[in-house]
PDB file of C-alpha atoms in Angstrom:
ATOM      1  CA  UNK A   4      82.561  87.316  82.129  1.00  0.00           C
ATOM      2  CA  UNK A   5      83.425  84.352  84.345  1.00  0.00           C
ATOM      3  CA  UNK A   6      87.161  83.847  84.401  1.00  0.00           C
ATOM      4  CA  UNK A   7      87.897  86.346  81.618  1.00  0.00           C
ATOM      5  CA  UNK A   8      90.616  88.340  83.366  1.00  0.00           C
ATOM      6  CA  UNK A   9      92.139  85.232  84.899  1.00  0.00           C
ATOM      7  CA  UNK A  10      92.178  83.563  81.460  1.00  0.00           C
ATOM      8  CA  UNK A  11      93.870  86.554  79.834  1.00  0.00           C
ATOM      9  CA  UNK A  12      96.478  86.675  82.607  1.00  0.00           C
ATOM     10  CA  UNK A  13      97.353  83.014  81.997  1.00  0.00           C
ATOM     11  CA  UNK A  14      97.786  83.355  78.222  1.00  0.00           C
ATOM     12  CA  UNK A  15     101.221  82.814  76.670  1.00  0.00           C
ATOM     13  CA  UNK A  16     101.255  86.257  75.113  1.00  0.00           C
ATOM     14  CA  UNK A  17     103.396  89.341  75.664  1.00  0.00           C
ATOM     15  CA  UNK A  18     101.899  91.568  78.330  1.00  0.00           C
ATOM     16  CA  UNK A  19     101.095  94.448  75.903  1.00  0.00           C
ATOM     17  CA  UNK A  20      99.094  91.985  73.781  1.00  0.00           C
ATOM     18  CA  UNK A  21      97.102  90.977  76.852  1.00  0.00           C
ATOM     19  CA  UNK A  22      96.318  94.608  77.599  1.00  0.00           C
ATOM     20  CA  UNK A  23      95.085  95.042  74.019  1.00  0.00           C
ATOM     21  CA  UNK A  24      92.819  92.000  74.377  1.00  0.00           C
ATOM     22  CA  UNK A  25      91.312  93.624  77.445  1.00  0.00           C
ATOM     23  CA  UNK A  26      90.687  96.800  75.415  1.00  0.00           C
ATOM     24  CA  UNK A  27      88.644  94.715  72.989  1.00  0.00           C
ATOM     25  CA  UNK A  28      86.757  93.039  75.828  1.00  0.00           C
ATOM     26  CA  UNK A  29      86.024  96.316  77.605  1.00  0.00           C
ATOM     27  CA  UNK A  30      83.470  97.394  75.001  1.00  0.00           C
ATOM     28  CA  UNK A  31      81.102  94.603  76.016  1.00  0.00           C
ATOM     29  CA  UNK A  32      82.134  93.815  79.599  1.00  0.00           C
ATOM     30  CA  UNK A  33      81.792  97.421  80.787  1.00  0.00           C
ATOM     31  CA  UNK A  34      78.051  97.222  80.089  1.00  0.00           C
ATOM     32  CA  UNK A  35      77.488  95.146  83.222  1.00  0.00           C
ATOM     33  CA  UNK A  36      74.638  96.467  85.327  1.00  0.00           C
ATOM     34  CA  UNK A  37      76.584  97.043  88.540  1.00  0.00           C
ATOM     35  CA  UNK A  38      79.218  99.261  86.921  1.00  0.00           C
ATOM     36  CA  UNK A  39      76.600 101.213  84.980  1.00  0.00           C
ATOM     37  CA  UNK A  40      74.614 101.743  88.170  1.00  0.00           C
ATOM     38  CA  UNK A  41      77.719 102.969  90.020  1.00  0.00           C
ATOM     39  CA  UNK A  42      78.444 105.420  87.200  1.00  0.00           C
ATOM     40  CA  UNK A  43      74.839 106.659  87.213  1.00  0.00           C
ATOM     41  CA  UNK A  44      75.035 107.304  90.964  1.00  0.00           C
ATOM     42  CA  UNK A  45      78.359 109.174  90.764  1.00  0.00           C
ATOM     43  CA  UNK A  46      77.909 111.582  87.882  1.00  0.00           C
ATOM     44  CA  UNK A  47      80.373 114.041  89.384  1.00  0.00           C
ATOM     45  CA  UNK A  48      83.039 111.482  88.449  1.00  0.00           C
ATOM     46  CA  UNK A  49      81.487 109.230  85.828  1.00  0.00           C
ATOM     47  CA  UNK A  50      79.844 110.016  82.528  1.00  0.00           C
ATOM     48  CA  UNK A  51      78.967 107.890  79.519  1.00  0.00           C
ATOM     49  CA  UNK A  52      79.917 104.595  77.943  1.00  0.00           C
ATOM     50  CA  UNK A  53      83.515 105.642  77.288  1.00  0.00           C
ATOM     51  CA  UNK A  54      84.002 106.267  81.013  1.00  0.00           C
ATOM     52  CA  UNK A  55      82.723 102.752  81.788  1.00  0.00           C
ATOM     53  CA  UNK A  56      84.984 101.171  79.162  1.00  0.00           C
ATOM     54  CA  UNK A  57      88.046 102.960  80.510  1.00  0.00           C
ATOM     55  CA  UNK A  58      87.198 102.145  84.130  1.00  0.00           C
ATOM     56  CA  UNK A  59      86.656  98.467  83.365  1.00  0.00           C
ATOM     57  CA  UNK A  60      89.850  98.231  81.310  1.00  0.00           C
ATOM     58  CA  UNK A  61      91.957  99.881  84.014  1.00  0.00           C
ATOM     59  CA  UNK A  62      90.681  97.556  86.734  1.00  0.00           C
ATOM     60  CA  UNK A  63      91.145  94.479  84.542  1.00  0.00           C
ATOM     61  CA  UNK A  64      94.577  95.525  83.269  1.00  0.00           C
ATOM     62  CA  UNK A  65      95.691  96.246  86.835  1.00  0.00           C
ATOM     63  CA  UNK A  66      94.826  92.710  87.908  1.00  0.00           C
ATOM     64  CA  UNK A  67      96.809  91.258  84.992  1.00  0.00           C
ATOM     65  CA  UNK A  68      99.786  93.465  85.874  1.00  0.00           C
ATOM     66  CA  UNK A  69      99.563  92.323  89.504  1.00  0.00           C
ATOM     67  CA  UNK A  70      99.578  88.711  88.304  1.00  0.00           C
ATOM     68  CA  UNK A  71     102.822  89.372  86.407  1.00  0.00           C
ATOM     69  CA  UNK A  72     104.431  91.236  89.309  1.00  0.00           C
ATOM     70  CA  UNK A  73     103.808  88.266  91.575  1.00  0.00           C
ATOM     71  CA  UNK A  74     105.376  85.756  89.154  1.00  0.00           C
ATOM     72  CA  UNK A  75     109.208  85.756  89.367  1.00  0.00           C
ATOM     73  CA  UNK A  76     109.504  84.814  85.687  1.00  0.00           C
ATOM     74  CA  UNK A  77     107.156  87.569  84.450  1.00  0.00           C
ATOM     75  CA  UNK A  78     107.738  90.362  86.983  1.00  0.00           C
ATOM     76  CA  UNK A  79     110.191  92.183  84.713  1.00  0.00           C
ATOM     77  CA  UNK A  80     107.564  92.285  81.932  1.00  0.00           C
ATOM     78  CA  UNK A  81     105.259  94.305  84.178  1.00  0.00           C
ATOM     79  CA  UNK A  82     107.985  96.701  85.256  1.00  0.00           C
ATOM     80  CA  UNK A  83     108.917  97.332  81.609  1.00  0.00           C
ATOM     81  CA  UNK A  84     105.524  99.029  81.213  1.00  0.00           C
ATOM     82  CA  UNK A  85     106.739 101.812  83.507  1.00  0.00           C
ATOM     83  CA  UNK A  86     108.098 104.956  81.908  1.00  0.00           C
ATOM     84  CA  UNK A  87     111.434 106.088  83.330  1.00  0.00           C
ATOM     85  CA  UNK A  88     110.555 107.471  86.758  1.00  0.00           C
ATOM     86  CA  UNK A  89     111.892 110.793  88.026  1.00  0.00           C
ATOM     87  CA  UNK A  90     112.862 110.262  91.664  1.00  0.00           C
ATOM     88  CA  UNK A  91     114.437 113.708  92.072  1.00  0.00           C
ATOM     89  CA  UNK A  92     111.876 114.865  94.666  1.00  0.00           C
ATOM     90  CA  UNK A  93     112.493 111.750  96.775  1.00  0.00           C
ATOM     91  CA  UNK A  94     116.282 111.920  96.492  1.00  0.00           C
ATOM     92  CA  UNK A  95     116.329 115.596  97.471  1.00  0.00           C
ATOM     93  CA  UNK A  96     113.984 115.058 100.400  1.00  0.00           C
ATOM     94  CA  UNK A  97     116.132 112.215 101.751  1.00  0.00           C
ATOM     95  CA  UNK A  98     119.004 114.622 102.272  1.00  0.00           C
ATOM     96  CA  UNK A  99     116.977 116.127 105.125  1.00  0.00           C
ATOM     97  CA  UNK A 100     116.016 112.855 106.823  1.00  0.00           C
ATOM     98  CA  UNK A 101     113.102 110.435 106.635  1.00  0.00           C
ATOM     99  CA  UNK A 102     110.430 110.660 103.963  1.00  0.00           C
ATOM    100  CA  UNK A 103     106.813 109.523 103.824  1.00  0.00           C
ATOM    101  CA  UNK A 104     105.570 108.453 100.406  1.00  0.00           C
ATOM    102  CA  UNK A 105     101.802 108.849 100.682  1.00  0.00           C
ATOM    103  CA  UNK A 106     100.353 106.505  98.083  1.00  0.00           C
ATOM    104  CA  UNK A 107      96.734 105.818  97.111  1.00  0.00           C
ATOM    105  CA  UNK A 108      94.585 102.974  95.865  1.00  0.00           C
ATOM    106  CA  UNK A 109      94.773 104.403  92.357  1.00  0.00           C
ATOM    107  CA  UNK A 110      96.464 103.011  89.274  1.00  0.00           C
ATOM    108  CA  UNK A 111      97.696  99.441  88.725  1.00  0.00           C
ATOM    109  CA  UNK A 112      98.248  97.720  92.085  1.00  0.00           C
ATOM    110  CA  UNK A 113     101.652  97.015  93.621  1.00  0.00           C
ATOM    111  CA  UNK A 114     103.616  98.728  90.830  1.00  0.00           C
ATOM    112  CA  UNK A 115     104.942 101.576  92.970  1.00  0.00           C
ATOM    113  CA  UNK A 116     105.921  99.186  95.752  1.00  0.00           C
ATOM    114  CA  UNK A 117     107.776  96.901  93.349  1.00  0.00           C
ATOM    115  CA  UNK A 118     109.637  99.806  91.764  1.00  0.00           C
ATOM    116  CA  UNK A 119     110.811 100.947  95.190  1.00  0.00           C
ATOM    117  CA  UNK A 120     111.753  97.424  96.246  1.00  0.00           C
ATOM    118  CA  UNK A 121     114.239  97.406  93.363  1.00  0.00           C
ATOM    119  CA  UNK A 122     115.871 100.668  94.468  1.00  0.00           C
ATOM    120  CA  UNK A 123     118.674 100.841  97.014  1.00  0.00           C
ATOM    121  CA  UNK A 124     116.574 102.427  99.765  1.00  0.00           C
ATOM    122  CA  UNK A 125     116.038 101.952 103.505  1.00  0.00           C
ATOM    123  CA  UNK A 126     112.389 101.164 102.778  1.00  0.00           C
ATOM    124  CA  UNK A 127     109.432 100.267 104.964  1.00  0.00           C
ATOM    125  CA  UNK A 128     106.028  99.507 103.459  1.00  0.00           C
ATOM    126  CA  UNK A 129     102.520  99.320 104.873  1.00  0.00           C
ATOM    127  CA  UNK A 130     100.927  96.589 102.773  1.00  0.00           C
ATOM    128  CA  UNK A 131      98.730  93.538 102.851  1.00  0.00           C
ATOM    129  CA  UNK A 132     101.459  90.911 103.220  1.00  0.00           C
ATOM    130  CA  UNK A 133      98.940  88.090 102.788  1.00  0.00           C
ATOM    131  CA  UNK A 134      98.506  89.413  99.249  1.00  0.00           C
ATOM    132  CA  UNK A 135     102.196  88.821  98.485  1.00  0.00           C
ATOM    133  CA  UNK A 136     103.733  85.538  97.343  1.00  0.00           C
ATOM    134  CA  UNK A 137     106.255  84.036  99.735  1.00  0.00           C
ATOM    135  CA  UNK A 138     109.151  84.348  97.256  1.00  0.00           C
ATOM    136  CA  UNK A 139     108.732  88.131  97.047  1.00  0.00           C
ATOM    137  CA  UNK A 140     108.507  88.531 100.829  1.00  0.00           C
ATOM    138  CA  UNK A 141     111.701  86.486 101.229  1.00  0.00           C
ATOM    139  CA  UNK A 142     113.534  88.386  98.487  1.00  0.00           C
ATOM    140  CA  UNK A 143     112.552  91.829  99.732  1.00  0.00           C
ATOM    141  CA  UNK A 144     115.031  93.838 101.786  1.00  0.00           C
ATOM    142  CA  UNK A 145     112.271  96.189 102.894  1.00  0.00           C
ATOM    143  CA  UNK A 146     110.554  96.124 106.254  1.00  0.00           C
ATOM    144  CA  UNK A 147     106.950  95.088 105.661  1.00  0.00           C
ATOM    145  CA  UNK A 148     104.167  96.127 108.027  1.00  0.00           C
ATOM    146  CA  UNK A 149     100.631  94.791 107.608  1.00  0.00           C
ATOM    147  CA  UNK A 150      98.008  97.190 109.056  1.00  0.00           C
ATOM    148  CA  UNK A 151      95.349  94.525 108.574  1.00  0.00           C
ATOM    149  CA  UNK A 152      96.970  92.129 111.030  1.00  0.00           C
ATOM    150  CA  UNK A 153      95.850  92.775 114.589  1.00  0.00           C
ATOM    151  CA  UNK A 154      99.203  91.769 116.108  1.00  0.00           C
ATOM    152  CA  UNK A 155     100.999  94.506 114.129  1.00  0.00           C
ATOM    153  CA  UNK A 156      98.633  97.425 114.658  1.00  0.00           C
ATOM    154  CA  UNK A 157      99.855  98.156 118.172  1.00  0.00           C
ATOM    155  CA  UNK A 158     103.471  98.624 117.070  1.00  0.00           C
ATOM    156  CA  UNK A 159     102.894  99.937 113.554  1.00  0.00           C
ATOM    157  CA  UNK A 160     103.280 103.645 114.324  1.00  0.00           C
ATOM    158  CA  UNK A 161     106.078 103.158 116.863  1.00  0.00           C
ATOM    159  CA  UNK A 162     108.208 101.096 114.499  1.00  0.00           C
ATOM    160  CA  UNK A 163     107.397 103.335 111.532  1.00  0.00           C
ATOM    161  CA  UNK A 164     108.420 106.405 113.544  1.00  0.00           C
ATOM    162  CA  UNK A 165     111.722 104.766 114.467  1.00  0.00           C
ATOM    163  CA  UNK A 166     112.341 103.925 110.819  1.00  0.00           C
ATOM    164  CA  UNK A 167     111.676 107.518 109.739  1.00  0.00           C
ATOM    165  CA  UNK A 168     113.842 108.970 112.523  1.00  0.00           C
ATOM    166  CA  UNK A 169     116.691 106.823 111.231  1.00  0.00           C
ATOM    167  CA  UNK A 170     116.332 108.450 107.812  1.00  0.00           C
ATOM    168  CA  UNK A 171     114.223 105.743 106.200  1.00  0.00           C
ATOM    169  CA  UNK A 172     111.510 105.947 103.561  1.00  0.00           C
ATOM    170  CA  UNK A 173     107.979 104.840 104.434  1.00  0.00           C
ATOM    171  CA  UNK A 174     105.563 103.893 101.637  1.00  0.00           C
ATOM    172  CA  UNK A 175     101.958 103.813 102.816  1.00  0.00           C
ATOM    173  CA  UNK A 176      98.549 104.416 101.275  1.00  0.00           C
ATOM    174  CA  UNK A 177      96.845 107.293 103.050  1.00  0.00           C
ATOM    175  CA  UNK A 178      93.396 106.342 101.744  1.00  0.00           C
ATOM    176  CA  UNK A 179      92.636 103.515 104.143  1.00  0.00           C
ATOM    177  CA  UNK A 180      90.602 103.480 107.334  1.00  0.00           C
ATOM    178  CA  UNK A 181      92.418 101.147 109.702  1.00  0.00           C
ATOM    179  CA  UNK A 182      92.823 102.148 113.347  1.00  0.00           C
ATOM    180  CA  UNK A 183      90.610 104.108 115.679  1.00  0.00           C
ATOM    181  CA  UNK A 184      88.632 107.295 114.995  1.00  0.00           C
ATOM    182  CA  UNK A 185      88.944 107.391 111.185  1.00  0.00           C
ATOM    183  CA  UNK A 186      88.523 110.766 109.517  1.00  0.00           C
ATOM    184  CA  UNK A 187      85.658 111.193 107.050  1.00  0.00           C
ATOM    185  CA  UNK A 188      85.813 113.606 104.125  1.00  0.00           C
ATOM    186  CA  UNK A 189      82.976 113.980 101.640  1.00  0.00           C
ATOM    187  CA  UNK A 190      84.150 114.766  98.143  1.00  0.00           C
ATOM    188  CA  UNK A 191      82.911 113.965  94.634  1.00  0.00           C
ATOM    189  CA  UNK A 192      79.705 112.475  95.996  1.00  0.00           C
ATOM    190  CA  UNK A 193      81.594 109.873  98.024  1.00  0.00           C
ATOM    191  CA  UNK A 194      82.245 109.732 101.754  1.00  0.00           C
ATOM    192  CA  UNK A 195      85.925 108.798 102.043  1.00  0.00           C
ATOM    193  CA  UNK A 196      87.331 107.372 105.294  1.00  0.00           C
ATOM    194  CA  UNK A 197      90.982 107.773 106.292  1.00  0.00           C
ATOM    195  CA  UNK A 198      93.214 106.509 109.052  1.00  0.00           C
ATOM    196  CA  UNK A 199      94.841 109.118 111.289  1.00  0.00           C
ATOM    197  CA  UNK A 200      98.118 107.196 111.421  1.00  0.00           C
ATOM    198  CA  UNK A 201      99.970 108.722 108.490  1.00  0.00           C
ATOM    199  CA  UNK A 202      99.127 112.395 109.181  1.00  0.00           C
ATOM    200  CA  UNK A 203      99.915 111.791 112.863  1.00  0.00           C
ATOM    201  CA  UNK A 204     103.388 110.551 111.909  1.00  0.00           C
ATOM    202  CA  UNK A 205     103.889 113.471 109.532  1.00  0.00           C
ATOM    203  CA  UNK A 206     103.078 116.011 112.232  1.00  0.00           C
ATOM    204  CA  UNK A 207     104.945 114.350 115.060  1.00  0.00           C
ATOM    205  CA  UNK A 208     108.183 113.897 113.109  1.00  0.00           C
ATOM    206  CA  UNK A 209     108.051 116.857 110.717  1.00  0.00           C
ATOM    207  CA  UNK A 210     109.334 114.721 107.845  1.00  0.00           C
ATOM    208  CA  UNK A 211     108.840 115.502 104.180  1.00  0.00           C
ATOM    209  CA  UNK A 212     105.705 113.983 102.635  1.00  0.00           C
ATOM    210  CA  UNK A 213     105.465 113.192  98.929  1.00  0.00           C
ATOM    211  CA  UNK A 214     102.249 112.008  97.303  1.00  0.00           C
ATOM    212  CA  UNK A 215     103.477 109.173  95.082  1.00  0.00           C
ATOM    213  CA  UNK A 216     101.316 107.451  92.463  1.00  0.00           C
ATOM    214  CA  UNK A 217     101.889 104.922  89.678  1.00  0.00           C
ATOM    215  CA  UNK A 218      99.171 105.614  87.101  1.00  0.00           C
ATOM    216  CA  UNK A 219      98.034 104.336  83.742  1.00  0.00           C
ATOM    217  CA  UNK A 220      98.891 106.668  80.874  1.00  0.00           C
ATOM    218  CA  UNK A 221      97.559 104.869  77.824  1.00  0.00           C
ATOM    219  CA  UNK A 222      98.983 101.362  78.132  1.00  0.00           C
ATOM    220  CA  UNK A 223     102.125 102.595  79.865  1.00  0.00           C
ATOM    221  CA  UNK A 224     102.550 103.417  83.555  1.00  0.00           C
ATOM    222  CA  UNK A 225     103.739 106.822  84.736  1.00  0.00           C
ATOM    223  CA  UNK A 226     105.067 107.660  88.215  1.00  0.00           C
ATOM    224  CA  UNK A 227     104.022 110.978  89.739  1.00  0.00           C
ATOM    225  CA  UNK A 228     105.624 112.532  92.816  1.00  0.00           C
ATOM    226  CA  UNK A 229     104.159 115.693  94.357  1.00  0.00           C
ATOM    227  CA  UNK A 230     105.388 117.240  97.588  1.00  0.00           C
ATOM    228  CA  UNK A 231     102.601 117.742 100.134  1.00  0.00           C
ATOM    229  CA  UNK A 232     103.033 120.996 102.011  1.00  0.00           C
ATOM    230  CA  UNK A 233     102.221 120.711 105.734  1.00  0.00           C
ATOM    231  CA  UNK A 234      99.281 122.609 107.250  1.00  0.00           C
ATOM    232  CA  UNK A 235      99.661 125.517 109.666  1.00  0.00           C
ATOM    233  CA  UNK A 236     101.525 124.370 112.773  1.00  0.00           C
ATOM    234  CA  UNK A 237      99.258 126.459 115.015  1.00  0.00           C
ATOM    235  CA  UNK A 238      96.360 124.045 114.404  1.00  0.00           C
ATOM    236  CA  UNK A 239      95.385 121.538 117.093  1.00  0.00           C
ATOM    237  CA  UNK A 240      96.213 117.907 116.300  1.00  0.00           C
ATOM    238  CA  UNK A 241      92.784 116.833 115.017  1.00  0.00           C
ATOM    239  CA  UNK A 242      92.416 119.959 112.882  1.00  0.00           C
ATOM    240  CA  UNK A 243      95.959 119.561 111.538  1.00  0.00           C
ATOM    241  CA  UNK A 244      95.325 115.928 110.573  1.00  0.00           C
ATOM    242  CA  UNK A 245      92.076 116.877 108.832  1.00  0.00           C
ATOM    243  CA  UNK A 246      93.825 119.694 106.931  1.00  0.00           C
ATOM    244  CA  UNK A 247      96.627 117.292 105.936  1.00  0.00           C
ATOM    245  CA  UNK A 248      94.121 114.750 104.616  1.00  0.00           C
ATOM    246  CA  UNK A 249      92.209 117.437 102.729  1.00  0.00           C
ATOM    247  CA  UNK A 250      95.442 118.463 100.998  1.00  0.00           C
ATOM    248  CA  UNK A 251      96.097 114.816 100.172  1.00  0.00           C
ATOM    249  CA  UNK A 252      92.606 114.478  98.663  1.00  0.00           C
ATOM    250  CA  UNK A 253      93.182 117.642  96.620  1.00  0.00           C
ATOM    251  CA  UNK A 254      96.388 116.088  95.268  1.00  0.00           C
ATOM    252  CA  UNK A 255      94.693 112.881  94.081  1.00  0.00           C
ATOM    253  CA  UNK A 256      91.354 114.417  93.045  1.00  0.00           C
ATOM    254  CA  UNK A 257      92.388 115.267  89.449  1.00  0.00           C
ATOM    255  CA  UNK A 258      93.174 111.597  88.835  1.00  0.00           C
ATOM    256  CA  UNK A 259      89.797 110.542  90.236  1.00  0.00           C
ATOM    257  CA  UNK A 260      87.974 113.117  88.124  1.00  0.00           C
ATOM    258  CA  UNK A 261      89.830 112.710  84.846  1.00  0.00           C
ATOM    259  CA  UNK A 262      91.240 109.193  84.690  1.00  0.00           C
ATOM    260  CA  UNK A 263      88.709 106.355  85.132  1.00  0.00           C
ATOM    261  CA  UNK A 264      91.287 103.734  84.171  1.00  0.00           C
ATOM    262  CA  UNK A 265      93.098 104.555  87.416  1.00  0.00           C
ATOM    263  CA  UNK A 266      90.126 104.037  89.758  1.00  0.00           C
ATOM    264  CA  UNK A 267      91.430 100.873  91.349  1.00  0.00           C
ATOM    265  CA  UNK A 268      88.661 100.931  93.945  1.00  0.00           C
ATOM    266  CA  UNK A 269      86.354  99.743  91.126  1.00  0.00           C
ATOM    267  CA  UNK A 270      88.203  96.434  90.823  1.00  0.00           C
ATOM    268  CA  UNK A 271      85.011  94.646  91.929  1.00  0.00           C
ATOM    269  CA  UNK A 272      83.864  95.255  88.345  1.00  0.00           C
ATOM    270  CA  UNK A 273      86.228  92.561  87.031  1.00  0.00           C
ATOM    271  CA  UNK A 274      87.000  88.973  87.876  1.00  0.00           C
ATOM    272  CA  UNK A 275      89.652  88.554  90.512  1.00  0.00           C
ATOM    273  CA  UNK A 276      92.842  86.927  89.281  1.00  0.00           C
ATOM    274  CA  UNK A 277      93.454  83.736  91.237  1.00  0.00           C
ATOM    275  CA  UNK A 278      96.451  83.876  93.575  1.00  0.00           C
ATOM    276  CA  UNK A 279      97.211  80.319  94.760  1.00  0.00           C
ATOM    277  CA  UNK A 280      99.808  81.440  97.307  1.00  0.00           C
ATOM    278  CA  UNK A 281      97.155  83.190  99.408  1.00  0.00           C
ATOM    279  CA  UNK A 282      95.674  79.834 100.358  1.00  0.00           C
ATOM    280  CA  UNK A 283      99.012  78.065 100.869  1.00  0.00           C
ATOM    281  CA  UNK A 284      99.951  77.307 104.444  1.00  0.00           C
ATOM    282  CA  UNK A 285     103.031  79.147 105.659  1.00  0.00           C
ATOM    283  CA  UNK A 286     102.973  81.732 102.862  1.00  0.00           C
TER     284      UNK A 286
END
């Protein structure tokens, strides 16, 4: 499968045609031993050849979409895959102050962030900035925080809190384990690890939290927004954070159970699309 996804991404074809080519490839490429072994070891989630084909296609298609999003001449093609998003929950929540959009490493990567970058919002994003081309970082009006960079970790929560207090919107994936004392939750045969940062902000500031996901639905992308109700305020901090994360997991669990094409954490099953800007000095 060497170079398959990268080759498809580089083809001079409309994006939907590329996604269809990946459908055809999925029948054979999803038979790779590592993916089959993962499926066999996680039967609470995975079952059968169709599951493997869908999981492989979703990971491959997501990488091709990312490649388009990071090309200024093809970015609009990727965003045209998105069904008209209903931002009512976000707009209503903003009337009461800052809002946390708790995302997840599910669905095609960077789609939700790019949709929000194009909206007129006071937006801050926790993201891997080294994964972004320089032109997009320069064009963005959002404040970008990189939790993976050591020099930003110390100020990440302080600056994010200030942004939320000023009525801003913070987009951050809750399913990452940066920072100290990560929380572990075992679900679906997997031990998930989470950072305490996002639930700590939610409790300290009392802002509205919306679980926001951009997910494959066929070969289109659908945006889901679900308000996350806060746990009982009488709980101690650690217990409150754990309860918050358990509610978050409950919100994303149906996607993990029912939608293998949205399991982005299986992207190791496909070739990585080359991103030349990552190696460029100064980018």
